[in-house]
mmCIF file of C-alpha atoms in Angstrom:
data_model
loop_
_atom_site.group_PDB
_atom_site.id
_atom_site.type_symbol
_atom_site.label_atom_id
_atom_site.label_comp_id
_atom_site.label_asym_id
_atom_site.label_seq_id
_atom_site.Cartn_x
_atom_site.Cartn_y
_atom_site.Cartn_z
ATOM 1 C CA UNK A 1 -38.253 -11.390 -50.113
ATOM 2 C CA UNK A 2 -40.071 -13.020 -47.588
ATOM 3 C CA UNK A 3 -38.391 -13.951 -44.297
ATOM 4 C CA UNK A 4 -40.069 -16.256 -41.319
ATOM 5 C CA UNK A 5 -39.910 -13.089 -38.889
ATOM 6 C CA UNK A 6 -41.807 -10.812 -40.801
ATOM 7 C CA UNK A 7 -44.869 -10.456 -38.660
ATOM 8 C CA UNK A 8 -42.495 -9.838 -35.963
ATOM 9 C CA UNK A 9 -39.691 -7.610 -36.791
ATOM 10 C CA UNK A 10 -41.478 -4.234 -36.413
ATOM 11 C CA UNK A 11 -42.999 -4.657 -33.655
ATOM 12 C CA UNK A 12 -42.041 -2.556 -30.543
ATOM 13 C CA UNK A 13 -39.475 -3.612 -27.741
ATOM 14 C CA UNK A 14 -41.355 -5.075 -25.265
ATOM 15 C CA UNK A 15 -41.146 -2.668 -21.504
ATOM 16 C CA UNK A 16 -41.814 -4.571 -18.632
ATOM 17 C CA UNK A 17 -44.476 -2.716 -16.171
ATOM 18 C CA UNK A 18 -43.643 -5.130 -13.216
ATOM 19 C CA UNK A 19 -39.723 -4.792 -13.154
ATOM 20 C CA UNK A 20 -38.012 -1.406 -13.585
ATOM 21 C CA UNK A 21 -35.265 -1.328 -16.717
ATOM 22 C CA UNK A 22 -31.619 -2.128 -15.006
ATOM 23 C CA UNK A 23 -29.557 0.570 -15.568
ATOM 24 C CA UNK A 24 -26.897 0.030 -18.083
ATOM 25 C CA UNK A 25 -23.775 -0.440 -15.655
ATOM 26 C CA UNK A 26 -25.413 -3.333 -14.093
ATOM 27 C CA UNK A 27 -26.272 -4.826 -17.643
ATOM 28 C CA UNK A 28 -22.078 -4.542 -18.569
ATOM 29 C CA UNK A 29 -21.605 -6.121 -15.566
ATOM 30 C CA UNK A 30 -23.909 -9.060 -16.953
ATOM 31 C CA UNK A 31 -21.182 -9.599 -19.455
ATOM 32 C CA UNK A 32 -17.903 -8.756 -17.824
ATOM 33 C CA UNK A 33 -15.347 -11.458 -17.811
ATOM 34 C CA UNK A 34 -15.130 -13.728 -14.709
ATOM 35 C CA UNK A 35 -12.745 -15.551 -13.001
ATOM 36 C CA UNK A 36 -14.428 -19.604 -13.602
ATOM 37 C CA UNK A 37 -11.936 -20.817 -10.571
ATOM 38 C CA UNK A 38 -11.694 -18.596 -7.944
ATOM 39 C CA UNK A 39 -8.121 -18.214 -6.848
ATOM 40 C CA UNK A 40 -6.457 -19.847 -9.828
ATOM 41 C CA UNK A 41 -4.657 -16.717 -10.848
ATOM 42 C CA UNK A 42 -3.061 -16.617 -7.847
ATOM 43 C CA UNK A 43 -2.166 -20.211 -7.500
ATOM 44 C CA UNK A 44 -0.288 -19.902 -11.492
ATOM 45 C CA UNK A 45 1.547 -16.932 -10.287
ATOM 46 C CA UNK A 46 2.786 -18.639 -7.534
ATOM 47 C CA UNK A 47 3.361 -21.182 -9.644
ATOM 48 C CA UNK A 48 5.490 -19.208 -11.879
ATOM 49 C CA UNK A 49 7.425 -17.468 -8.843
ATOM 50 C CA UNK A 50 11.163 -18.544 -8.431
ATOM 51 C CA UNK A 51 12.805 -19.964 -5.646
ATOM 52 C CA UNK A 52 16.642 -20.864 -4.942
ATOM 53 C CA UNK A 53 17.291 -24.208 -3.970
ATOM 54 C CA UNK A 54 18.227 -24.661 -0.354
ATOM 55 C CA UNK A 55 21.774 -24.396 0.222
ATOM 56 C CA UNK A 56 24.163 -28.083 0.661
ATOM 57 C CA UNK A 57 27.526 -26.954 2.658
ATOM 58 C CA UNK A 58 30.621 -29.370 1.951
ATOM 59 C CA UNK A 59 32.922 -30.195 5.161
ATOM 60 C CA UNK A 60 35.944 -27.643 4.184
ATOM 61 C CA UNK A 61 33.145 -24.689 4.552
ATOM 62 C CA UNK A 62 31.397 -25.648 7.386
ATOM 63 C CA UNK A 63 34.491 -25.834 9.153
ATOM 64 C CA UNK A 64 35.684 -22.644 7.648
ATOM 65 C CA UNK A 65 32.410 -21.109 8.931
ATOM 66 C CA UNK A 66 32.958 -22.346 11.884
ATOM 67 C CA UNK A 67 36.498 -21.258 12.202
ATOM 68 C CA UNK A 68 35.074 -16.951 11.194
ATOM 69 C CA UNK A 69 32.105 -17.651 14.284
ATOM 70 C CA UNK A 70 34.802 -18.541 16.923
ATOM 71 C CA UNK A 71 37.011 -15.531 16.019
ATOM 72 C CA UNK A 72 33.848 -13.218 16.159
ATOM 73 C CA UNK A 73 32.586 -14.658 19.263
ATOM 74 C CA UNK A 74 36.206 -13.908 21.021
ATOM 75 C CA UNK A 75 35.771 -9.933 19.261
ATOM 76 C CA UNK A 76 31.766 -9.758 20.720
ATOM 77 C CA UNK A 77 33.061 -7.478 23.170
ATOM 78 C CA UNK A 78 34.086 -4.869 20.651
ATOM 79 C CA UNK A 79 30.730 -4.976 18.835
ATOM 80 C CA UNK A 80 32.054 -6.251 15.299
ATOM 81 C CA UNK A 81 30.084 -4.903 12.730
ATOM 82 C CA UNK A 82 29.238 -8.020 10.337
ATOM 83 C CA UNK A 83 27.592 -9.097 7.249
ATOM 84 C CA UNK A 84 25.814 -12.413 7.158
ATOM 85 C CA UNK A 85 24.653 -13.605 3.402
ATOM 86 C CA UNK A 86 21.864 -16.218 5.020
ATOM 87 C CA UNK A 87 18.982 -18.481 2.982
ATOM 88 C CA UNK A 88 15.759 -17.650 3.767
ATOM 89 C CA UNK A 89 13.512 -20.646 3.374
ATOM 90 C CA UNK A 90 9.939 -19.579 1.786
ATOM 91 C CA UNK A 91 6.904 -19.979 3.937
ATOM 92 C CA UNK A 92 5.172 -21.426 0.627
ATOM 93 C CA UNK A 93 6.597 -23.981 -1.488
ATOM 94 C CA UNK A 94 10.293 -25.699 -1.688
ATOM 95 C CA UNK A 95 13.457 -23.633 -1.652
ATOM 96 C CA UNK A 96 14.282 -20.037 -0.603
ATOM 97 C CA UNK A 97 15.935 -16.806 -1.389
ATOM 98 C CA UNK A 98 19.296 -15.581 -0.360
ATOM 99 C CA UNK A 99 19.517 -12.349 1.220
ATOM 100 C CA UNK A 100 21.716 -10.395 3.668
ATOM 101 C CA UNK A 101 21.970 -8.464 6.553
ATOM 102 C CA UNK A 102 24.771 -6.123 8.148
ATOM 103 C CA UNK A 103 24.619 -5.527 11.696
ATOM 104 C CA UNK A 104 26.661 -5.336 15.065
ATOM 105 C CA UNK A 105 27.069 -8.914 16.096
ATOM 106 C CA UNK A 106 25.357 -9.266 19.482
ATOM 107 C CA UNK A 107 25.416 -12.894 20.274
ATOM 108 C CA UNK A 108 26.719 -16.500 19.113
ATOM 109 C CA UNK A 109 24.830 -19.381 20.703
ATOM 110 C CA UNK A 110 26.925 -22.633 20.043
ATOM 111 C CA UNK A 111 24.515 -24.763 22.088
ATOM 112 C CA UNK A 112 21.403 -23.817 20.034
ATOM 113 C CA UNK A 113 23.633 -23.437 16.302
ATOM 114 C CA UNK A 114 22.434 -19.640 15.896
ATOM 115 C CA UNK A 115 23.684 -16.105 15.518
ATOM 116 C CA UNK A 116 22.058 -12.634 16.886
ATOM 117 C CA UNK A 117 22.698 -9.378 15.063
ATOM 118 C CA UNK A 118 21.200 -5.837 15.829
ATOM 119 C CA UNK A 119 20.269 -3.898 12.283
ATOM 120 C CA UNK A 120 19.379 -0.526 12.170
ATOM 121 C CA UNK A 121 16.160 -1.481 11.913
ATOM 122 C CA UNK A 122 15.478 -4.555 13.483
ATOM 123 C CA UNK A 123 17.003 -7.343 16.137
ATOM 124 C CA UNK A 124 17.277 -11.061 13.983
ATOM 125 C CA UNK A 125 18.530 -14.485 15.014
ATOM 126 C CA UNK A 126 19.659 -16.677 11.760
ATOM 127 C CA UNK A 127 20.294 -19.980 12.430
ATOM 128 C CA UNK A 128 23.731 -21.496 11.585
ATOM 129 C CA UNK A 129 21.808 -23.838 9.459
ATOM 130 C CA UNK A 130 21.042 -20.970 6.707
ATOM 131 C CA UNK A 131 23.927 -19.065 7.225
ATOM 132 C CA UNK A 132 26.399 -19.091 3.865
ATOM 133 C CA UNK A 133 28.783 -16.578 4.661
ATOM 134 C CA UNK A 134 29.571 -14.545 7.432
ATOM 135 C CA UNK A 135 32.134 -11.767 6.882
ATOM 136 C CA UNK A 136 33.788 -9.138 9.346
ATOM 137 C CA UNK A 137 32.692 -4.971 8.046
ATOM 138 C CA UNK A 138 35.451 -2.352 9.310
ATOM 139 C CA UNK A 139 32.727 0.594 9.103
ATOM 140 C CA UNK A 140 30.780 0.928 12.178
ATOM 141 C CA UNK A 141 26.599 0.974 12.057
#
C-alpha cells in the first residue's frame, strides 16, 4: 500500500542548529492546563461560600436586650464575666456569620449603642446593632 507520505516518513527529525532543544519540563509546561479567566476560581468559590442572613430583632427582644445591658451596666463594677452571641457582617458580599465571645464586660456606651469586652486575647467593641444575645457567665476569665 501506497500512502501520500511515503517520501517523507523515514526521514530524520529535523534538529535545529540555531535554537538549542527546550528541555522537556519546559515542553510539559507547553501543555499544562491553564486557568482561561484569571481569578474565576476564586470568584465561584466565593460564590459558593455561605453566609447567614443579617439578623431582624422584634420589639419584645430588643427591649429584653435592653433590659440584661442595664442590669450589667449597674454590675460593671464587679467585672461580670459575659458571653455575647453577636453577627458579624462579611466584608464581601450580603449577610454574615454568628459568632461569640466571652469576656469581662468593661464598658456599655448607651450614647453610641455599643458594648466593650476584654477577651483573653483581645479588647472588642460590638455594636448593639449585631448583638443577639448577651448572657451573664458565673466563672471568672
Amino acid at each position: 500500500m501506497s500512502s501520500d507520505y511515503d517520501d517523507i516518513i523515514h526521514l530524520p527529525h529535523h534538529v535545529s542548529k540555531r535554537h538549542p532543544r527546550m528541555p522537556m519540563r519546559k515542553r510539559a509546561a507547553q501543555f499544562a492546563p491553564f486557568s482561561a479567566i484569571t481569578g474565576h476560581a476564586e470568584a465561584i468559590k466565593e460564590a459558593a461560600r455561605v453566609t447567614e442572613i443579617e439578623p431582624i430583632m422584634s420589639e419584645d427582644s430588643n427591649a429584653t436586650l435592653n433590659k440584661k445591658m442595664t442590669t450589667l451596666m449597674r454590675k460593671i463594677g464587679q467585672r461580670p464575666v459575659v458571653r455575647i452571641h453577636y453577627f458579624c457582617p462579611d466584608k464581601r458580599k450580603e449577610g454574615g456569620c454568628y459568632l461569640q465571645a466571652v469576656g469581662i464586660l468593661k464598658k456599655v456606651n448607651f450614647d453610641e449603642r455599643y458594648i466593650e469586652i476584654v477577651t483573653q486575647s483581645d479588647q472588642m467593641a460590638i455594636s448593639w446593632r449585631w448583638i443577639v444575645d448577651i448572657q451573664e457567665e458565673e466563672a471568672k476569665l
